[in-house]
Amino acid sequence: MTDKLTLNIRGMTCAACVRRVERGLRDIEGVAEAAVNFATEQATVEYDPKLLNTEAISKKVHDLGYDVVDAPDRSGSVVSTTVSVGGMTCAACVRRVETALKDLPGVEEAAVNLATARATLTHHENWSGVEAVAKRITDTGYEFLGVLGETLEDPVEKARAEEVAELKLKFTVGAILSVIVHAGSMQHWFPFLNSIPRQMMLVILFALSTPVVFWVGSRFFHGALKAAKQKTTDMNTLVAVGALSAYLYSTVATFFPVLFSKAGIFPHVYFDGASMIITLILLGRLLEAKAKGKTSRAIKRLMELKPKTARVIRDGKEMDLPIESVVKGDRILVRPGEKISTDGILVSGSSSVDESMLTGESMPVSKKSGDTVFAATLNKSGTFIFEATRIGAETALAQIIRLVEEAQGSKAPIQRLADKVASVFVPVVFGLAILTFVIWLLSVSDFTLALLNFVSVLIIACPCAMGLATPTAVMVGTGLGAESGILIKGGESLEKAYKLTTVVFDKTGTLTRGEPVVTDIATVEGEDPKNVLAIAGSVEAVSEHPLGQAIVEESRKRGIPTVAIEDFEAISGLGAKALVNGRSVLLGNLKLMQSKGVALNGMERRNLSYADQGKTSVFVAIDGRVVGLIALTDVPKDTAAETASMLKSMGLKLAMITGDHQKTALAVGRALGIDQVLAEVLPADKADKIRGLQAQGEIVGMVGDGINDAPALSAADIGIAIGAGTDVAIEASDITLIQNDLRLVPRAIILSHQTIRVIKQNLFWAFFYNSLGIPIAAGALYPMFGILLSPVFAAAAMAMSSVCVVSNSLRLRSMWKRKLASSR
């Protein structure tokens, strides 16, 4: 049995860092799997809690040279609550608070951290609640400051905001100083600087460029040192060595020019190059950090939906309480225009509720006693009271947030290529840079030229874009899906959906409504169809049979009143009989009519016709003769035909699987244009049918209701659960469609196609950029065109490559909106 832990990691700068952290974590005894996402800056670790604890995992990350941002873990199945405690000053305080909290009913464990002033409680679902925690902390002599994630600032967001602020400050300082250094380097361009002796100017340039290189660019040197301690290299190494080479060469040329003159070299200084390299790459980091923040907007929007308070009724009194104080069983009052605070069952009153934030469906949903309501949905009209049944991490919204977080932190198989390349890329670049230096030095005997090309190769080859190519697109794609009611498990599910060749639908409840509906009423000559339906509806009004209920519903919809009946008797498996206005009425199947010797009046031929169409017939007989026939069937959903057409236009094969009779199944299949119909299949055999299609080389997506179709959903390459967003289907399927709208199936596949297309574009440009940039930086264009790439331009190009990749991923939003608009 393994536990899952999500760590928020700061300090990763490229795909090489990702590879290093993954390898380091996987090397720990007890770790089953580790996946690191560069875009979300998160590591998801599956580990054996008997062999390992979370502190050891965090320590390993620190030992690798990175920082772990403390944050509540939403990924595991254990219910935990983190609160902030004020007033603690020493280890004795920690022990005192821990002991007090462990004594609370339902609390399994309490861990208090003095440095962060936080207490994390592991507890059962039914526990004493946050109010009891607050009271116990106060009674012990300390201050309760609130629940982390509800009343306090998210530390991960805070850390990101601090990073952007730091980058802004350093870039501003670097830009100002770099402009001055550049002007001083080109002293002859500016007459007002000509009065300053050249040697003095060089010392001034040294003084101005030093803080740019070592303070503004400190993150690159720290990163390079961390990599060196691990006996490896990354993009920080490339930047640090490149900038430092130009800086040190210029420093020696400034203070020890005699060393160059003895060698017959007339040195130039490149303080402006070193400063510009650092500043431009830092600009790229700043733009990249801002863009990465936009890719996670889906999570932020979902988090913002969480209500903060609830109007709870306790002991007959209404009181407004923080949401964290609500416990299971609380009765909560909701007025028009208010958000529903948590999941529950409506116990009194009625209303219509806007559930668009959860399902994407714009039409309000009617709610009455016994119906389920969900946290963060909006009450539109009536006032009602509901009983809280799921709180905190158990609510549908919390489950969706957790699923989207895990999806955005996941890694698509296509990313493994980039990770493998990145693991060997930096050492190869160093080799190419050294080779470039040697060739230029030997061929033109110009140390300065050789050094500039060496620096250009190092700078332009930084693999940031490779590391961002896949995760940023996955983040945007899964976020867009969540906003549209499509919950995608992660990058692997996106990539598999892109490869689908066949989509298999369960019939009952998925393609069809799941309940019989009256489709035809046939009568013998001289009989009124309304009269036949009135008599049948009157008899079936006291029946509980699904076919009878469908007849009653059709009678009600047509506004046909029922009449009084007498001596009702249900005939098991055959039908029913009764007296209506003193006349003997018999309802049922052909077998019943034949057993009672009823005159069929030629209606048996109509019965055969309906049977060929997959319909079930109910004969209506009065006083020993059939007067009419009512045909019923489980009709396709309104969107079924449109969905089938959309999927076929995408080049996908369609199949339907059902336990129904062959004729019934074929009728539905024909009506929808489905290629292959698998009928009379037992639930236990559905998974085998899926495997049979896979054996034929098909990549299969299975669409079902997510409960009784769970084995088939698991067997398929992609399991798609429809209309079950708050169900166990989230665990059973790869994609969960919250609305009961079949059109979300092709939309989910379209989203996967768009996302994978963007990933491939990103990877192509990332690889193409380096493949093209390195030879140019090495001087490949010099023999023919006399063109050399300055390290400053190399730095600008490298910085922009990452920004372009992230921007291309963000382009998914407009692509998706256009596609949705065209499909409506």
PDB file of N, CA, C and O in Angstrom, residues 15 565 654:
ATOM      1  N   ALA A  15      14.638  21.540 -17.961  1.00  0.00           N
ATOM      2  CA  ALA A  15      14.307  20.121 -17.990  1.00  0.00           C
ATOM      3  C   ALA A  15      15.381  19.273 -17.305  1.00  0.00           C
ATOM      4  O   ALA A  15      15.089  18.195 -16.777  1.00  0.00           O
ATOM      5  N   ILE A 565     -61.191   3.240 -11.690  1.00  0.00           N
ATOM      6  CA  ILE A 565     -61.175   1.820 -12.050  1.00  0.00           C
ATOM      7  C   ILE A 565     -61.527   0.978 -10.827  1.00  0.00           C
ATOM      8  O   ILE A 565     -61.466   1.448  -9.680  1.00  0.00           O
ATOM      9  N   LEU A 654     -17.508   3.725 -34.662  1.00  0.00           N
ATOM     10  CA  LEU A 654     -18.420   3.724 -33.529  1.00  0.00           C
ATOM     11  C   LEU A 654     -18.950   2.320 -33.280  1.00  0.00           C
ATOM     12  O   LEU A 654     -19.246   1.577 -34.212  1.00  0.00           O
TER      13      LEU A 654
END
